[in-house]
PDB file of C-alpha atoms in Angstrom:
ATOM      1  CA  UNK E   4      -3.925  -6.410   6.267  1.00 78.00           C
ATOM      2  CA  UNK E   5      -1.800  -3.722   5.315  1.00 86.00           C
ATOM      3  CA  UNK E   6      -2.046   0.111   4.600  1.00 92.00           C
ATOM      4  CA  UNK E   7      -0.078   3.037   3.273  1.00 95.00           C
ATOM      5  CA  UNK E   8      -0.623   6.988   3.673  1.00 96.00           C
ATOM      6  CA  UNK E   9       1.315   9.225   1.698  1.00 96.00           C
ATOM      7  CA  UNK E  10       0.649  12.469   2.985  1.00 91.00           C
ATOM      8  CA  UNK E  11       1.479  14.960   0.800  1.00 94.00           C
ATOM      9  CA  UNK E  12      -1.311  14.688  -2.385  1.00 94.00           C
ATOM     10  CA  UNK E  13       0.964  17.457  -3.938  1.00 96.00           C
ATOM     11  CA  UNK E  14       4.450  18.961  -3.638  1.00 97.00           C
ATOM     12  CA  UNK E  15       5.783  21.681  -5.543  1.00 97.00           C
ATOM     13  CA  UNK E  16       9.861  21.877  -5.966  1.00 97.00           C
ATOM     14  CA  UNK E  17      11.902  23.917  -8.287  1.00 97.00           C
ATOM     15  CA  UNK E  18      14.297  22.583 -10.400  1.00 97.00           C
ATOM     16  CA  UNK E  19      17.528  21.601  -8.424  1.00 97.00           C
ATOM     17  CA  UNK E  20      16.068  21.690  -5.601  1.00 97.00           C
ATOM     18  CA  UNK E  21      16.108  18.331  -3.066  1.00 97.00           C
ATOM     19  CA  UNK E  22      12.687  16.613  -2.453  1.00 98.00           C
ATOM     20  CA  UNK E  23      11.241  13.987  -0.345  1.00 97.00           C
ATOM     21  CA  UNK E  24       7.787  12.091  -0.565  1.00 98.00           C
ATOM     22  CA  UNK E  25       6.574  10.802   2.622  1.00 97.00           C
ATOM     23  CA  UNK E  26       5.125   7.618   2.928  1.00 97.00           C
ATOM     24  CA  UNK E  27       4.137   5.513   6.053  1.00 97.00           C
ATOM     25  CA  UNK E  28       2.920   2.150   6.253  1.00 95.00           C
ATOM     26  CA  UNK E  29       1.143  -0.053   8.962  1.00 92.00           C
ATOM     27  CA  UNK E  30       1.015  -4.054   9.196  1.00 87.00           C
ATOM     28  CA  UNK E  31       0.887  -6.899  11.324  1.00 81.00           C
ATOM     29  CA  UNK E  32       3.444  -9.285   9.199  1.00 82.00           C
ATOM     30  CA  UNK E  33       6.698  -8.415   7.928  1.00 84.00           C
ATOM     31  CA  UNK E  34       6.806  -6.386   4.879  1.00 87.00           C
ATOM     32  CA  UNK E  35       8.154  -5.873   1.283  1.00 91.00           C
ATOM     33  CA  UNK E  36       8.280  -1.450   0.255  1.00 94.00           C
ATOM     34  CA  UNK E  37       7.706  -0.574  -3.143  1.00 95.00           C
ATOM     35  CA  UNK E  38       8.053   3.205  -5.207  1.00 97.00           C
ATOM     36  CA  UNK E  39       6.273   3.506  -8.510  1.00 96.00           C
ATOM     37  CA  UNK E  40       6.319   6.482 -10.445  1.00 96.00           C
ATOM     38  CA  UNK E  41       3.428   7.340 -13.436  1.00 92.00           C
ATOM     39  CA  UNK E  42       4.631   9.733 -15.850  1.00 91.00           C
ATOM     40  CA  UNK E  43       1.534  11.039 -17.502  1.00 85.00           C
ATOM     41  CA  UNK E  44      -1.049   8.599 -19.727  1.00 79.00           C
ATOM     42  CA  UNK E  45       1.616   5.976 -18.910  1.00 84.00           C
ATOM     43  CA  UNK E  46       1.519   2.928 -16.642  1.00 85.00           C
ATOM     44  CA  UNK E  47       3.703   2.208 -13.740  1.00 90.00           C
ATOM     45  CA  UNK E  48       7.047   1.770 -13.260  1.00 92.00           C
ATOM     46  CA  UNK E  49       9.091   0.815 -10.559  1.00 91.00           C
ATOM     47  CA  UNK E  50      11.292   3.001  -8.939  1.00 95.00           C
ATOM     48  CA  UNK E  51      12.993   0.805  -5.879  1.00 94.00           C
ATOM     49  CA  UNK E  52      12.350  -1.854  -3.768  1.00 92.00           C
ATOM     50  CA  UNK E  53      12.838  -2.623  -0.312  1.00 92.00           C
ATOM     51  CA  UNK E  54      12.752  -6.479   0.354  1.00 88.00           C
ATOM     52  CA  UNK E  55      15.241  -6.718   2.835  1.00 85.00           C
ATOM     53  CA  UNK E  56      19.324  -6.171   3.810  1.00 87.00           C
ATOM     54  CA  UNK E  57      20.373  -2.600   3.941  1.00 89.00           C
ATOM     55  CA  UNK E  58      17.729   0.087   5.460  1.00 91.00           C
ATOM     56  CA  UNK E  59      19.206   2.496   2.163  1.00 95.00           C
ATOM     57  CA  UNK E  60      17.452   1.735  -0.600  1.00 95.00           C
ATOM     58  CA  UNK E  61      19.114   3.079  -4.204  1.00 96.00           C
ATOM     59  CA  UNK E  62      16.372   3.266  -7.473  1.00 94.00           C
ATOM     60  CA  UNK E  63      16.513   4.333 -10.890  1.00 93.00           C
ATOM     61  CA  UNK E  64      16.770   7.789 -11.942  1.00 93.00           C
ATOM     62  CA  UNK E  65      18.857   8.799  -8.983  1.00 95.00           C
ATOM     63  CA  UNK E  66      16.339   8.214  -6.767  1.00 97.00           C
ATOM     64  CA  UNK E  67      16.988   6.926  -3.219  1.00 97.00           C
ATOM     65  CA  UNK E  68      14.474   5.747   0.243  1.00 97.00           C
ATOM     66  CA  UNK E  69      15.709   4.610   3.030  1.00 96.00           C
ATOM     67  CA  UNK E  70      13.455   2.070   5.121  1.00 95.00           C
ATOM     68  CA  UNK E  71      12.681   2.468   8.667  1.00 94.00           C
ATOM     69  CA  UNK E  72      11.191  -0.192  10.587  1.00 91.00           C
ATOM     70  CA  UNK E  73      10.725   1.965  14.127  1.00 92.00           C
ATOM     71  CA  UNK E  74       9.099   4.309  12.489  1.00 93.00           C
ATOM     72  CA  UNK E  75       7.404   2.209   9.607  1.00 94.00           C
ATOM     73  CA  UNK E  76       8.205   4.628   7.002  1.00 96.00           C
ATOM     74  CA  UNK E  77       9.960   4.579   3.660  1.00 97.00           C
ATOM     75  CA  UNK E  78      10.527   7.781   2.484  1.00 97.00           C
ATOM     76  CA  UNK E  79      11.633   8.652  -1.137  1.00 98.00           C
ATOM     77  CA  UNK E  80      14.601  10.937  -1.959  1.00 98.00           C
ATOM     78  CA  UNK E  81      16.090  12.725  -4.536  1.00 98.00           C
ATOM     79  CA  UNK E  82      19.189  15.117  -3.898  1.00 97.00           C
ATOM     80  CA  UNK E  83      18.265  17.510  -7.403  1.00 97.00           C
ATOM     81  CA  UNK E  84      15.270  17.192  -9.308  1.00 97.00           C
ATOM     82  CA  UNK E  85      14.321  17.904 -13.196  1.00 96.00           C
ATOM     83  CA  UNK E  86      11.704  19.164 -14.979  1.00 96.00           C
ATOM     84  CA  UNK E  87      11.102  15.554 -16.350  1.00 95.00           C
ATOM     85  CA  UNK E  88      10.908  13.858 -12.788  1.00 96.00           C
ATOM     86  CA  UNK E  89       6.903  15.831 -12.434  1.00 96.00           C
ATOM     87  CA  UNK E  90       4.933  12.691 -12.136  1.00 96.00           C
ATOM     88  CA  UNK E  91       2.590  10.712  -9.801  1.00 95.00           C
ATOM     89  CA  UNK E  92       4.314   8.879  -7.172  1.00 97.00           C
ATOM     90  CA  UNK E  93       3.268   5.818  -5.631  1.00 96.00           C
ATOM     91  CA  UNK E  94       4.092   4.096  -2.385  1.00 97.00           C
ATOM     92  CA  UNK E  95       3.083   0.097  -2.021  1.00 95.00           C
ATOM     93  CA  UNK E  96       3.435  -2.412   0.673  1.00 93.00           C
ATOM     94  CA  UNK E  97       2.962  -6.283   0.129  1.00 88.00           C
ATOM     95  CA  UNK E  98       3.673  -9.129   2.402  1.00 83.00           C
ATOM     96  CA  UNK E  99       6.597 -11.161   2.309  1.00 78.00           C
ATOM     97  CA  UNK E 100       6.426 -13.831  -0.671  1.00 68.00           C
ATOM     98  CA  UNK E 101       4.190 -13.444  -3.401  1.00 62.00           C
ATOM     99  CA  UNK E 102       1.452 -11.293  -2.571  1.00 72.00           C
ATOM    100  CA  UNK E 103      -0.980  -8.480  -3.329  1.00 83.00           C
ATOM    101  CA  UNK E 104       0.098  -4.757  -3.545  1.00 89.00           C
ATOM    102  CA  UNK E 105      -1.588  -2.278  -1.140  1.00 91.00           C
ATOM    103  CA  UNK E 106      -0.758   1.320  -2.851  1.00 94.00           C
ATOM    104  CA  UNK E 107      -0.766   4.838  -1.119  1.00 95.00           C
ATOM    105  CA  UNK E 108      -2.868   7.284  -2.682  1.00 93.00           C
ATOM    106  CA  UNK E 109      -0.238   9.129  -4.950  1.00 95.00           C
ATOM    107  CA  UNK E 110       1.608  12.305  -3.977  1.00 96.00           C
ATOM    108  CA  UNK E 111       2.278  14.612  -7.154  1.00 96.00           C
ATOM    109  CA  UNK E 112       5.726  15.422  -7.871  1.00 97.00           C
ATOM    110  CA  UNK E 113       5.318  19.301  -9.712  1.00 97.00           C
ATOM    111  CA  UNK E 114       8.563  20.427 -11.225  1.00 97.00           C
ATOM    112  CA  UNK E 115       9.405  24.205 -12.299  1.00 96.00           C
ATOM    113  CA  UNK E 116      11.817  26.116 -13.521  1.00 95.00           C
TER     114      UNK E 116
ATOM    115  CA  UNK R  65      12.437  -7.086 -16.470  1.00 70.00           C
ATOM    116  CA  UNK R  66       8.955  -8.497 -18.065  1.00 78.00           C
ATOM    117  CA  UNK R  67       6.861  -7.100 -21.450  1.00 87.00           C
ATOM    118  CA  UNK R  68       3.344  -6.491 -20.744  1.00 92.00           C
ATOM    119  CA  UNK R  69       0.525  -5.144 -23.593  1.00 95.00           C
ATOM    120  CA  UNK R  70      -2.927  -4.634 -22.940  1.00 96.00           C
ATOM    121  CA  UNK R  71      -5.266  -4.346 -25.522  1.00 96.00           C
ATOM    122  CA  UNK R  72      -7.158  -2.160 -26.184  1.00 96.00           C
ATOM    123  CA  UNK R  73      -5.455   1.201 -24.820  1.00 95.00           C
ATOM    124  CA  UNK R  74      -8.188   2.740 -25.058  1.00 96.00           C
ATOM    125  CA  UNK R  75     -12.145   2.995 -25.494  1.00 97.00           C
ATOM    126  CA  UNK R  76     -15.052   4.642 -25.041  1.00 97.00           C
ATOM    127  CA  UNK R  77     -18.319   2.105 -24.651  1.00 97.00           C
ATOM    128  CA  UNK R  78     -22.059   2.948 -24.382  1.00 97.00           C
ATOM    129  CA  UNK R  79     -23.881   2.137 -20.985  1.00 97.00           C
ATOM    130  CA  UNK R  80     -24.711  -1.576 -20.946  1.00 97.00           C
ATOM    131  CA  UNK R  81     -22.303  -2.633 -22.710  1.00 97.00           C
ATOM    132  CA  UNK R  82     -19.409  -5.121 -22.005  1.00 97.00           C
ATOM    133  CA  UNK R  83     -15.767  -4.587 -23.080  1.00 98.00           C
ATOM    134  CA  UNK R  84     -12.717  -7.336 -22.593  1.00 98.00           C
ATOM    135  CA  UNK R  85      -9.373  -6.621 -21.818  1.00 98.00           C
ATOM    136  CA  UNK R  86      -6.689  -8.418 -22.982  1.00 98.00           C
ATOM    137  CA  UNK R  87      -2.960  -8.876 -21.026  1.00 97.00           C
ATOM    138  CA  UNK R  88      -0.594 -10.689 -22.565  1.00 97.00           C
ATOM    139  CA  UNK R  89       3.355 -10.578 -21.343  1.00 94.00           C
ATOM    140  CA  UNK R  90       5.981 -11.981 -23.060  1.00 91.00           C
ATOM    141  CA  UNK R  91       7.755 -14.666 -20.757  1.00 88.00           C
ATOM    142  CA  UNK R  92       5.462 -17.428 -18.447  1.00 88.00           C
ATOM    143  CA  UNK R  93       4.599 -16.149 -14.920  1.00 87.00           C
ATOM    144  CA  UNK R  94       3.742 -17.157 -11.973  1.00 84.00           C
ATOM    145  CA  UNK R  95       1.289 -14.642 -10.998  1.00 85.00           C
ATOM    146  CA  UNK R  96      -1.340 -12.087 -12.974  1.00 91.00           C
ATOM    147  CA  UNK R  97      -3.433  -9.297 -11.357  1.00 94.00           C
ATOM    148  CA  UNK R  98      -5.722  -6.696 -12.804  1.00 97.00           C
ATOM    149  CA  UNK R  99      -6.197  -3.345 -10.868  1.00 96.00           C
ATOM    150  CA  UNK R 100      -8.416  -0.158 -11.340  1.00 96.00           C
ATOM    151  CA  UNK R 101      -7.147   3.391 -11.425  1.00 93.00           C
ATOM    152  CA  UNK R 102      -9.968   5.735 -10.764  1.00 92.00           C
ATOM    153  CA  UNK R 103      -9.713   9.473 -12.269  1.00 87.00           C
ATOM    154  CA  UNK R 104      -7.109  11.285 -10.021  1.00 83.00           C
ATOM    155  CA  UNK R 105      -7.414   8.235  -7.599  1.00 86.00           C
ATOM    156  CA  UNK R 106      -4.515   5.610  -6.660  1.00 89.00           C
ATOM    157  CA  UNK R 107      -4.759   1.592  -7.475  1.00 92.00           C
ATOM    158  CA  UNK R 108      -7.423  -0.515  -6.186  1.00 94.00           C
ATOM    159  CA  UNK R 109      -6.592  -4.263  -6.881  1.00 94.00           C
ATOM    160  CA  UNK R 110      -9.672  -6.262  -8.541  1.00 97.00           C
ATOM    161  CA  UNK R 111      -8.640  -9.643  -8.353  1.00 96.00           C
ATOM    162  CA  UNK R 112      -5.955 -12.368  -8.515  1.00 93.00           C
ATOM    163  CA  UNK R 113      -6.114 -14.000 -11.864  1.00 94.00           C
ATOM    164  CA  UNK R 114      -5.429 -17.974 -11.698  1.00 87.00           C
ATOM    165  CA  UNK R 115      -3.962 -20.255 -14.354  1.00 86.00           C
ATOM    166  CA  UNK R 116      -6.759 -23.050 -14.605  1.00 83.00           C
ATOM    167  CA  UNK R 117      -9.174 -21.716 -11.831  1.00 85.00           C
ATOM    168  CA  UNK R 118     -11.418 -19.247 -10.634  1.00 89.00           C
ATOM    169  CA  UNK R 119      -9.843 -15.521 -10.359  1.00 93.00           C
ATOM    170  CA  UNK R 120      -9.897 -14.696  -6.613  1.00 94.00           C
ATOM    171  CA  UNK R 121     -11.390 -11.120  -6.182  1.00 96.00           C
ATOM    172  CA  UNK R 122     -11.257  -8.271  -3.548  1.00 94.00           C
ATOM    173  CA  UNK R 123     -14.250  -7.114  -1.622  1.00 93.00           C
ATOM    174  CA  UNK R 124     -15.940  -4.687  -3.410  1.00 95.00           C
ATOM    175  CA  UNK R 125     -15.586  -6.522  -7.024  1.00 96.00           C
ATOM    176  CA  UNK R 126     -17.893  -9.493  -7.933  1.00 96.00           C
ATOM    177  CA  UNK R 127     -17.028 -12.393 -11.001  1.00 96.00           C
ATOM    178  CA  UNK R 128     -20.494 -11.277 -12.459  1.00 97.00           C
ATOM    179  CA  UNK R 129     -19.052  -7.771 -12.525  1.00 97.00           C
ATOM    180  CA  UNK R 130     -15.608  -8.680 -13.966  1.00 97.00           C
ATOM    181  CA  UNK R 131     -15.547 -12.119 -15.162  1.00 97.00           C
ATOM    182  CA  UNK R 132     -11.303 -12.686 -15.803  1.00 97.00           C
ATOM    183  CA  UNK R 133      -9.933 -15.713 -17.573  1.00 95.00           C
ATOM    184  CA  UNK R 134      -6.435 -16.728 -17.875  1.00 95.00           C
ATOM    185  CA  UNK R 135      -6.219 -20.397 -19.954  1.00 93.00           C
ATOM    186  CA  UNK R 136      -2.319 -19.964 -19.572  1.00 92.00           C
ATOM    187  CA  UNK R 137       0.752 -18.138 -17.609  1.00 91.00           C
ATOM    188  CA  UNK R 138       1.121 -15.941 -20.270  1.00 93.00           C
ATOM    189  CA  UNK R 139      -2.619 -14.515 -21.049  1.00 96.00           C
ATOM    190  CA  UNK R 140      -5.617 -12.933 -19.044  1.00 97.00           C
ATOM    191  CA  UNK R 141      -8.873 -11.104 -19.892  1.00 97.00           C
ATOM    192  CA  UNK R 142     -10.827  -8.906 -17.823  1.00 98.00           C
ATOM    193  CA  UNK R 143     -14.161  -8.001 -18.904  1.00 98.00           C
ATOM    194  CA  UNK R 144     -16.211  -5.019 -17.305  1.00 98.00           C
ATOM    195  CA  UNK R 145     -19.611  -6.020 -18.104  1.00 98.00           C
ATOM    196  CA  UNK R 146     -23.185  -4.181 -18.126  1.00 97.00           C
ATOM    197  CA  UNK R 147     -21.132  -0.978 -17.882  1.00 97.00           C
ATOM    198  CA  UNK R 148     -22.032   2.773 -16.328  1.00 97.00           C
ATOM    199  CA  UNK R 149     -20.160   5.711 -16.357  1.00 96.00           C
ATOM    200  CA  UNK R 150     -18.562   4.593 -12.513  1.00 95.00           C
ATOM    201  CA  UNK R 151     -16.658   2.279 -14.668  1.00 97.00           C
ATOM    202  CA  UNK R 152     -14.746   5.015 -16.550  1.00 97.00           C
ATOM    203  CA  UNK R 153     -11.207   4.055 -15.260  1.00 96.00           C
ATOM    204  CA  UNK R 154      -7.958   2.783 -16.192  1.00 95.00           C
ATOM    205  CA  UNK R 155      -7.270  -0.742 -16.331  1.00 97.00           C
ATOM    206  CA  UNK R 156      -3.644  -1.883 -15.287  1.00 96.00           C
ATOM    207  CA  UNK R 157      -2.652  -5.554 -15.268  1.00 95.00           C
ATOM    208  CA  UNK R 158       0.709  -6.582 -13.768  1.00 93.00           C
ATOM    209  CA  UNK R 159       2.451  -9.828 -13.619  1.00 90.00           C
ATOM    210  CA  UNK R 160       5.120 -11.212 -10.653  1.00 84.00           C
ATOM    211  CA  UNK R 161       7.222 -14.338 -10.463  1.00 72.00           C
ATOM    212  CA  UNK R 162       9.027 -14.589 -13.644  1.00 68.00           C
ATOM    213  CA  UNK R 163      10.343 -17.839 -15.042  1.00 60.00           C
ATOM    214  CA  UNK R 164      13.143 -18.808 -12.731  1.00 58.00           C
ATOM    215  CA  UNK R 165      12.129 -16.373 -10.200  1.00 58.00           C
ATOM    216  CA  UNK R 166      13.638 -13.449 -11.584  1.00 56.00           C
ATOM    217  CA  UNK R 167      11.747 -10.647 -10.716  1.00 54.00           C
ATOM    218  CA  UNK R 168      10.181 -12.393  -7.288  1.00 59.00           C
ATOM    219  CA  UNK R 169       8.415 -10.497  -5.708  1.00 68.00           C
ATOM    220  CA  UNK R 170       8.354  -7.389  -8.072  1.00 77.00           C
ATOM    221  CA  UNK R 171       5.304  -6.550  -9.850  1.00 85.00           C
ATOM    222  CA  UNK R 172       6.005  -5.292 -13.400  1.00 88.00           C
ATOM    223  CA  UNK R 173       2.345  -3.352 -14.721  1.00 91.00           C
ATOM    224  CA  UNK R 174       1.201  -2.846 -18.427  1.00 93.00           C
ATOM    225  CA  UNK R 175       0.529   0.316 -20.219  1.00 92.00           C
ATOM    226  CA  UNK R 176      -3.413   0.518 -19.068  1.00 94.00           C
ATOM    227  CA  UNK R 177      -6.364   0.572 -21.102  1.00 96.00           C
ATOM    228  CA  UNK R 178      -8.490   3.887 -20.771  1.00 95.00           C
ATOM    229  CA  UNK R 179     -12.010   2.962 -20.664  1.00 97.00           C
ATOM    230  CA  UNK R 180     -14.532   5.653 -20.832  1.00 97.00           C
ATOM    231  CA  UNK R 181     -18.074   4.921 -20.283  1.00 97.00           C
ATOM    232  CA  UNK R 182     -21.174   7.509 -22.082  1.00 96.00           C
TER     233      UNK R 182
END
């Protein structure tokens, strides 16, 4: 079984500033690391994906998380934020092949000016 | 990248009642899943749906509860049956293993239907 804390249920940022949403996960099998992000009233959409290869994970939107297996975290990056990156941010583990998604409970990304 | 609709996006049913959810995506795949979204709350997966069998579900969530059909790999149903107001949620399903693999292992979800229960 696997399971994923995100830490942080809320973080405020200004505009421009850098961010990072924490996420940790824990499992006894080898693992696949997904971001989703919700943008209000919409459904998911994925972000990045770590399956394997390089620890440096690059996404959409200029996002970035970098996967690290010592301390089984795969923290989510972004160098300068907008007003239109404010959204729910998920972090999700599956096993390797096709399997179920086990997803953090959401840290929310709060934009301003 | 797959295209997923759910119908209906939205509702709001009596208590008692029974609503069905339809997914349908727009290229055969391998594997179909429908997941809840509690107010303010993250994912909780309901159950596996399988193409010609019974849908395999998560503890917590019963077939009498949500009965889910899928007749082919591009179609499933969930229904929420003899509803309360607990059932007020969103309704995501998602879809992995495209046609030819693309997409292995990366689950693409649908808009979500908002069900609200009186």
């Amino acid at each position: 079984a696997q399971s994923v804390t995100q830490l942080d249920s809320q973080v405020p940022v200004f505009e421009e500033a850098p961010v990072e949403l924490r996420c940790n996960y824990s499992s006894s099998v080898s693992v696949y690391l997904f971001w989703y992000v919700q943008y209000p009233n919409q459904g998911l959409q994925l972000l990045l994906k770590y399956l394997s290869g390089s620890t440096l994970v690059k996404g959409i939107n200029g996002f970035e998380a970098e996967f690290n297996k010592s301390q089984t975290s795969f923290h989510l990056r972004k160098p300068s934020v907008h007003i239109s990156d404010t959204a729910e941010y998920f972090c999700a583990v599956s096993g390797t092949g096709y399997s179920t998604l086990t997803f953090g409970k959401g840290t929310m990304l709060l934009v301003s000016p | 990248s797959a295209v997923i609709s759910q119908k209906p996006s939205r509702d709001i049913c009596q208590r008692g009642t029974s609503l069905t959810i339809q997914c349908q995506v727009d290229s055969q795949v391998t594997m179909m899943f429908w997941y809840r979204q509690q107010p303010g709350q993250s994912l909780t997966l309901i159950a596996t749906a399988n193409q010609g069998s019974e849908a395999t579900y998560e503890s917590g969530f019963v077939i009498d509860k949500f009965p889910i059909s899928r007749p082919n790999l591009t179609f499933s149903t969930l229904t929420v049956s003899n509803m309360s107001p607990e059932d007020s949620s969103i309704y995501l399903c998602s879809v992995d293993g495209l046609a030819g693999g693309i997409g292995y292992n990366e689950q693409f979800f649908g808009p979500g239907t908002r069900l609200t229960v009186l």
